Structure formats: C-alpha cells, structure tokens
Coordinates of C-alpha atoms in Angstrom, one line a residue:
M1270 CA -6.8 54.6 -5.6
T1271 CA -3.7 52.5 -5.4
Y1272 CA -3.6 48.8 -4.2
H1273 CA -0.6 47.1 -2.6
C1274 CA 0.1 43.4 -1.5
P1275 CA -0.3 42.9 2.2
L1276 CA 3.1 41.0 2.1
C1277 CA 5.7 42.6 0.0
K1278 CA 3.9 46.1 -0.4
S1279 CA 4.3 46.4 -4.2
P1280 CA 1.5 48.2 -6.2
L1281 CA -1.4 45.7 -7.6
T1282 CA -3.8 46.4 -10.4
K1283 CA -7.4 46.6 -8.9
D1284 CA -8.1 43.2 -10.7
H1285 CA -5.3 41.4 -9.1
Y1286 CA -6.3 42.8 -5.5
H1287 CA -9.4 41.9 -5.6
K1288 CA -8.2 38.3 -6.7
V1289 CA -6.8 38.2 -3.3
L1290 CA -10.0 39.2 -1.2
K1291 CA -11.8 36.6 -3.3
L1292 CA -9.8 34.0 -1.7
Q1293 CA -10.8 34.0 2.0
D1294 CA -14.7 33.1 1.8
E1295 CA -14.2 30.3 -0.7
Q1296 CA -11.4 28.5 1.5
Q1297 CA -13.9 28.9 4.6
R1298 CA -17.0 27.8 2.6
I1299 CA -15.2 24.5 1.1
Q1300 CA -13.3 23.4 4.3
K1301 CA -16.5 23.8 6.2
G1302 CA -18.0 21.7 3.6
E1303 CA -15.4 19.2 4.1
L1304 CA -15.8 19.2 7.5
E1305 CA -19.5 18.9 7.5
T1306 CA -19.0 15.9 5.0
L1307 CA -16.3 14.1 6.8
K1308 CA -18.9 14.6 10.2
K1309 CA -21.5 12.8 8.3
Q1310 CA -19.2 10.1 7.1
V1311 CA -18.3 9.6 10.8
A1312 CA -21.8 9.7 11.7
A1313 CA -22.6 7.2 9.0
A1314 CA -19.4 4.9 9.8
K1315 CA -20.7 4.5 13.6
Q1316 CA -24.0 3.9 12.8
K1317 CA -22.5 0.7 10.5
E1318 CA -20.5 -0.3 13.1
K1319 CA -23.4 0.0 15.6
E1320 CA -25.3 -2.1 13.2
L1321 CA -22.5 -4.6 12.7
R1322 CA -22.2 -5.0 16.1
L1323 CA -25.5 -5.9 16.8
K1324 CA -25.0 -8.4 13.8
A1325 CA -22.4 -9.7 15.6
R1326 CA -24.2 -10.7 18.7
Q1327 CA -27.3 -12.2 16.8
D1328 CA -24.8 -14.2 14.6
A1329 CA -22.7 -15.2 17.6
D1330 CA -26.0 -16.6 19.1
A1331 CA -26.9 -18.4 15.9
A1332 CA -23.1 -19.8 15.6
R1333 CA -23.6 -20.9 19.2
Q1334 CA -26.6 -22.7 18.5
Q1335 CA -25.2 -24.1 15.5
G1336 CA -22.0 -24.8 16.8
A1337 CA -20.5 -22.7 14.3
L1338 CA -18.2 -19.5 14.7
I1339 CA -17.0 -18.9 10.7
E1340 CA -19.8 -15.9 10.4
R1341 CA -18.8 -14.7 13.6
K1342 CA -15.1 -14.2 12.7
R1343 CA -16.0 -12.4 9.3
T1344 CA -18.3 -10.0 11.2
E1345 CA -15.5 -9.4 13.6
R1346 CA -13.2 -8.6 10.6
L1347 CA -15.5 -6.1 9.2
M1348 CA -15.9 -4.5 12.4
A1349 CA -12.3 -4.0 12.8
G1350 CA -12.3 -2.4 9.5
Q1351 CA -15.2 -0.1 10.2
A1352 CA -13.2 1.0 13.3
E1353 CA -10.3 1.7 11.5
K1354 CA -12.1 3.7 8.9
I1355 CA -14.0 5.7 11.8
K1356 CA -10.6 6.5 13.1
K1357 CA -9.1 7.6 9.7
L1358 CA -12.2 9.9 9.5
Q1359 CA -11.7 11.3 12.8
E1360 CA -8.2 12.0 12.2
K1361 CA -9.1 14.1 9.2
V1362 CA -12.0 16.3 11.2
K1363 CA -9.4 16.6 13.6
M1364 CA -7.0 18.4 11.3
L1365 CA -9.8 20.3 9.8
K1366 CA -10.9 21.6 13.2
S1367 CA -7.4 22.7 13.7
G1368 CA -7.2 24.1 10.7
E1369 CA -4.9 21.8 9.0
T1370 CA -5.9 21.3 5.2
H1371 CA -4.0 20.2 2.4
Q1372 CA -2.5 23.2 1.5
S1373 CA -1.1 23.6 5.1
I1374 CA 0.4 20.2 5.1
G1375 CA 3.4 21.1 3.1
L1376 CA 6.3 18.8 2.7
A1377 CA 4.2 16.1 4.3
D1378 CA 2.5 16.1 1.1
E1379 CA 4.3 13.8 -1.7
P1380 CA 4.0 16.2 -4.7
V1381 CA 5.1 18.9 -2.4
L1382 CA 7.6 17.2 -1.3
V1383 CA 9.1 16.0 -4.9
A1384 CA 8.7 19.6 -6.4
R1385 CA 11.2 20.8 -3.7
L1386 CA 13.5 18.0 -3.7
Q1387 CA 14.1 18.7 -7.4
Q1388 CA 14.3 22.4 -6.6
E1389 CA 16.7 21.9 -4.1
F1390 CA 18.7 19.3 -5.7
P1391 CA 18.6 19.8 -9.6
D1392 CA 21.4 17.3 -10.2
D1393 CA 19.9 14.0 -8.3
R1394 CA 17.3 11.9 -9.8
I1395 CA 14.0 12.1 -7.7
E1396 CA 11.5 9.2 -8.4
H1397 CA 8.0 8.8 -7.1
A1398 CA 6.1 5.9 -7.3
G1399 CA 2.8 7.3 -7.6
K1400 CA 0.0 7.9 -5.0
G1401 CA 1.1 7.0 -1.7
G1402 CA 4.2 5.5 -2.7
D1403 CA 7.6 5.7 -1.7
I1404 CA 10.0 9.0 -2.9
L1405 CA 13.2 7.9 -4.0
H1406 CA 16.3 10.5 -3.6
F1407 CA 19.4 9.1 -6.2
V1408 CA 22.1 11.0 -5.2
E1409 CA 24.1 11.9 -8.0
F1410 CA 28.0 12.3 -8.2
D1411 CA 31.0 12.3 -10.8
G1412 CA 28.0 10.6 -13.4
S1413 CA 26.7 7.9 -11.3
D1414 CA 24.8 7.2 -8.2
A1415 CA 26.5 8.0 -4.9
G1416 CA 23.7 6.5 -2.8
C1417 CA 19.9 6.6 -2.2
I1418 CA 17.5 8.3 0.4
V1419 CA 13.7 7.1 0.6
Y1420 CA 10.9 9.3 2.1
E1421 CA 7.6 8.6 3.3
C1422 CA 4.9 11.2 3.9
K1423 CA 2.5 10.8 6.6
H1424 CA 0.0 13.4 7.6
T1425 CA -2.2 12.4 10.4
P1426 CA -2.4 13.6 14.2
R1427 CA -0.4 11.0 15.3
I1428 CA 3.0 9.1 14.6
S1429 CA 1.8 5.3 14.2
G1430 CA 4.4 2.0 14.5
D1431 CA 2.6 1.1 11.4
H1432 CA 4.0 4.0 9.5
I1433 CA 7.7 3.7 11.4
T1434 CA 7.4 0.0 10.0
Q1435 CA 6.3 0.7 6.6
T1436 CA 9.5 3.0 6.5
A1437 CA 11.9 1.0 7.3
R1438 CA 10.3 -1.8 4.8
A1439 CA 10.9 0.5 2.3
K1440 CA 14.4 1.6 3.3
A1441 CA 15.3 -2.4 3.3
T1442 CA 13.2 -3.2 0.0
R1443 CA 14.8 0.0 -1.9
R1444 CA 18.2 -0.9 -0.3
A1445 CA 18.5 2.7 0.5
D1446 CA 21.0 4.3 2.9
Y1447 CA 18.6 6.5 4.8
A1448 CA 14.8 6.5 5.2
I1449 CA 12.8 9.5 6.2
L1450 CA 9.7 9.5 7.5
V1451 CA 8.2 13.0 7.2
T1452 CA 5.2 13.4 9.4
T1453 CA 2.6 16.3 10.5
G1454 CA 1.9 14.1 13.7
T1455 CA 3.6 13.8 17.2
R1456 CA 4.1 11.3 20.0
K1457 CA 5.3 11.4 23.5
G1458 CA 8.5 13.0 23.4
F1459 CA 8.7 14.0 20.0
C1460 CA 9.7 17.6 19.2
G1461 CA 10.2 17.6 15.7
L1462 CA 13.5 15.2 15.1
D1463 CA 13.8 11.2 16.3
H1464 CA 14.7 7.8 15.2
D1465 CA 13.0 4.3 15.2
C1466 CA 14.0 1.0 13.7
G1467 CA 17.2 2.7 11.7
I1468 CA 14.9 5.5 9.9
F1469 CA 14.7 9.2 11.1
I1470 CA 11.2 10.8 12.0
V1471 CA 11.0 14.5 10.9
A1472 CA 8.3 16.9 11.1
Q1473 CA 7.9 18.7 7.3
A1474 CA 9.8 21.7 8.5
G1475 CA 12.9 19.9 9.1
V1476 CA 12.9 17.3 6.2
L1477 CA 15.1 19.6 3.6
T1478 CA 17.7 20.2 6.0
L1479 CA 18.2 16.4 7.1
A1480 CA 18.1 15.8 3.5
R1481 CA 21.3 17.8 2.8
I1482 CA 23.0 16.4 5.8
C1483 CA 22.3 12.9 4.3
R1484 CA 23.0 13.8 0.6
H1485 CA 26.5 15.4 1.9
S1486 CA 27.6 12.1 3.7
L1487 CA 26.5 10.1 0.6
V1488 CA 28.6 12.4 -1.5
T1489 CA 31.5 12.4 1.1
M1490 CA 31.1 8.2 0.9
A1491 CA 31.4 8.2 -2.8
K1492 CA 34.5 10.1 -2.8
A1493 CA 36.3 8.0 -0.4
Q1494 CA 35.0 5.0 -2.6
L1495 CA 33.8 2.8 0.7
D1496 CA 32.9 -0.3 0.3
A1497 CA 29.4 -1.4 1.4
A1498 CA 30.3 -2.6 5.3
A1499 CA 31.8 0.8 5.7
R1500 CA 29.0 2.8 4.0
A1501 CA 26.7 1.0 6.4
A1502 CA 29.1 1.9 9.4
T1503 CA 29.5 5.6 8.5
A1504 CA 25.6 5.7 7.9
Q1505 CA 25.2 4.5 11.2
R1506 CA 27.7 7.0 13.0
L1507 CA 26.1 9.7 11.2
M1508 CA 22.6 8.8 12.5
D1509 CA 23.9 8.5 16.1
Y1510 CA 25.4 12.1 15.7
I1511 CA 22.2 13.9 14.3
I1512 CA 20.1 11.7 17.0
S1513 CA 22.9 13.4 19.9
P1514 CA 21.9 16.4 21.8
N1515 CA 25.0 18.3 20.0
C1516 CA 22.8 18.1 16.6
R1517 CA 19.4 16.9 17.9
T1518 CA 18.7 20.1 19.9
P1519 CA 19.7 22.9 17.7
L1520 CA 17.8 21.1 14.7
E1521 CA 14.4 20.9 16.5
Q1522 CA 14.9 24.3 17.8
A1523 CA 15.0 25.3 13.9
I1524 CA 12.0 23.3 13.3
G1525 CA 9.9 24.8 16.3
H1526 CA 11.2 28.3 15.0
T1527 CA 10.1 27.4 11.1
E1528 CA 6.8 26.2 12.6
R1529 CA 6.1 29.0 14.2
A1530 CA 7.0 31.2 11.5
R1531 CA 4.7 29.6 9.5
K1532 CA 1.6 29.7 11.7
K1533 CA 2.6 33.3 12.6
L1534 CA 2.6 34.3 8.5
G1535 CA -1.0 32.6 8.3
Q1536 CA -2.4 34.4 11.2
E1537 CA -1.1 37.5 9.6
M1538 CA -2.5 36.9 6.0
R1539 CA -6.0 36.1 7.9
Q1540 CA -5.8 39.4 9.9
H1541 CA -5.1 41.5 6.6
L1542 CA -8.2 39.7 4.7
R1543 CA -10.6 40.8 7.8
D1544 CA -8.8 44.0 7.5
W1545 CA -9.5 44.5 3.6
K1546 CA -13.1 43.2 3.8
E1547 CA -13.9 45.8 6.4
R1548 CA -12.5 48.8 4.6
Y1549 CA -13.8 47.2 1.0
E1550 CA -17.3 47.6 2.9
L1551 CA -16.8 51.3 4.2
Y1552 CA -15.8 52.5 0.8
Q1553 CA -18.7 50.6 -0.5
T1554 CA -21.1 52.3 2.0
I1555 CA -19.4 55.7 1.3
H1556 CA -20.0 55.3 -2.8
H1557 CA -23.5 54.3 -2.2
E1558 CA -24.7 57.1 -0.1
V1559 CA -22.6 60.1 -1.9
S1560 CA -24.4 58.2 -5.4
H1561 CA -27.7 58.5 -3.5
V1562 CA -27.2 62.4 -2.3
E1563 CA -26.3 63.2 -6.0
I1564 CA -29.4 61.1 -7.6
N1565 CA -31.5 63.0 -5.2
I1566 CA -30.0 66.6 -5.9
S1567 CA -30.8 65.7 -9.6
R1568 CA -34.4 64.9 -9.0
V1569 CA -35.2 67.7 -6.7
L1570 CA -33.5 70.2 -9.5
D1571 CA -35.9 68.3 -11.7
G1572 CA -39.0 68.8 -9.3
Q1573 CA -39.1 65.3 -8.1
E1574 CA -39.8 63.9 -5.0
P1575 CA -36.3 62.8 -3.2
L1576 CA -35.7 59.0 -2.8
Q1577 CA -35.5 57.0 0.2
L1578 CA -31.7 55.5 1.0
A1579 CA -31.9 52.1 0.2
K1580 CA -29.6 49.5 1.5
P1581 CA -26.6 49.0 -0.7
R1582 CA -26.3 46.0 -2.6
S1583 CA -23.3 43.6 -1.4
W1584 CA -20.8 43.3 -3.9
L1585 CA -18.2 41.7 -1.4
T1586 CA -19.5 38.2 -1.4
K1587 CA -19.1 38.1 -5.2
T1588 CA -15.8 39.5 -4.8
M1589 CA -14.3 36.9 -1.9
S1590 CA -16.2 34.1 -4.0
V1591 CA -13.2 31.7 -5.3
L1592 CA -10.7 31.0 -2.8
Q1593 CA -9.9 27.1 -2.2
K1594 CA -6.9 27.0 -4.5
P1595 CA -3.3 26.0 -3.7
R1596 CA -1.4 28.2 -1.5
S1597 CA 1.1 28.2 -4.3
A1598 CA -1.7 29.9 -6.7
L1599 CA -1.9 32.9 -4.3
P1600 CA -0.9 36.2 -5.9
S1601 CA 2.6 36.8 -4.6
G1602 CA 2.6 40.7 -5.2

C-alpha cells in the first residue's frame, strides 16, 4: 500500500504516515488537560477571591472598631491582584475554547517572531531581551545601523491600553524609530491594523509586511543621510500614510485573507486526520475478519472447532498517541 502526504501528495513511508496519525489524539488530550487545569485554577482563584472578600468585610468591621484602615487597604490590594489573576486565567480559557493554542499563536509569540525576522532579514541584527521582553530589530545599511524597530508581542483576546502604553514606553526607552504591537486581540474598529500613542498595532498576519515597509523607510532615510529631526518627520509621514485609507484598507484586507487561509488550512488538516482515522479502522477490521476466517479454515482442516469472531484489538489509540509537538515538527511530506 502506498501512503501519501495529505498536503503535498508526496509519497511517505508507512512509519512517517503513522507519525502524522499519531499527532491528533495527543494534541486533543493535552489541550483538554490544559483546559481542565485552567478551569480548576479559575475556580480556585474565585474561591480565594470569595475568601478575601469575606476577610475584607471582617477586617473592615475590626478596622472601624479600632479606628484603623491599614489592614483593609492591604486586603483590597490583594483582592485587586486576585481579580487580575482571574482575568488572565479566563482569557487563557477563552483562547483554548476557541481552539487557540501556543502553536497557533504564530508570530504573536516572541521566539517565533524572532526566528521569522532573522529569516526574512538575514543582514539585520535581531535582539531579544528574553521571555516577555522587547524584540529589537536593528536595520543594517552600508555596514552600520540605519535605525531600529521595536516589537511587543501580546497573545490575549483583547487589545489592552496597558499593552499600548508598554509598547510606546519601549519605543521611547529604546530610542526606536518605529514600535509595533503584535497582537492576537481585538477591540472596537480594529480590523488588523491601527495606530495609537505613536505606535502601530497589527494582527500577527500583517507584522512581516509592516516590518518590510518600516525597514524600507529606514534604509531610504539612511541613504539620504537625514538628521534626527528630519528622520522623525519622515517616520511620522510614513505612519500617517500607512493608517490612511489608501494604504490601510488593502493591508487590512490582506491580513484578513491571510487569517482566513490559515484557519481554512487548519480545518482541512483536521478533516484529513478524521478521514485517515476512519479509513485506518476499516482496514484494521478487514484484516481482523480475514485473519479470523483463515485461522478457522486451518482449525476445521485439523478437525478442530472454529473459534468465535472476537472483537479486534484497537491499535489506533496507540498509533495516534503523540501530538502536542509544535506545528513546525509536523512531517511536511
């Protein structure tokens, strides 16, 4: 039997084909486990919040009796921190329920974006300040730095004002020419590209296109040998143009098409795996029944009683038992 990759149709070995089949069940198992863990954490956090509220009321009564408010304020700070923790956990639950995983976050994940920037711009210098830190993109021209682009990556359901402030602060601190907030989130009126506080806000599908535009402007300014004031004015003119309808509309459309194509590919891959699983089970049943007939023929010829047809052993669960690897680890065919 010949096995083929579902995407590129190239022939695969049987082992390679079965490795692909192994992936789906494990991914679902691990994702379900993550969801259950997060739900438990949310429940625990809510219980903790309930206890803190009760303690706050008790402490408030004691504080009024004693004329002291210090303990109540401390409890309120604890409650605020607990509420923020609950909010973050609920955001993770929402992402898991929508099918969003760390592997599907893509370019809103810092290590992934660093790798893609290094791949797209091999002559530039890409620096990452560690987990949760800025990504600095130093554009190289004629042996020296032509300018700097700073990236902040956020994979949350909503675009937060704190994220915008953080990105704007990073732009000022790093003295960058451009700052880009790469996000998986949304807000009212956001269609994949926006600006706020002097920074770009872009969906992950559009970050590389925006990076190329910003990089091109920095190289152009370096060629023209502009001073700091002229560079700032040129950068502002570019930002004004990018957010204008003439540029913004086609970019947002391209971002939307890219996201839909990515989701469509994921749906097709999941459907292929379901089809493969069904076909595999059919072949397993056929093999089991034919083997049963062959065994009984031999027994009858030897004068023995034929055996009853037993339920086939399920090999498929074992065959599809390793799947929460990064998507880059999936066999490509």
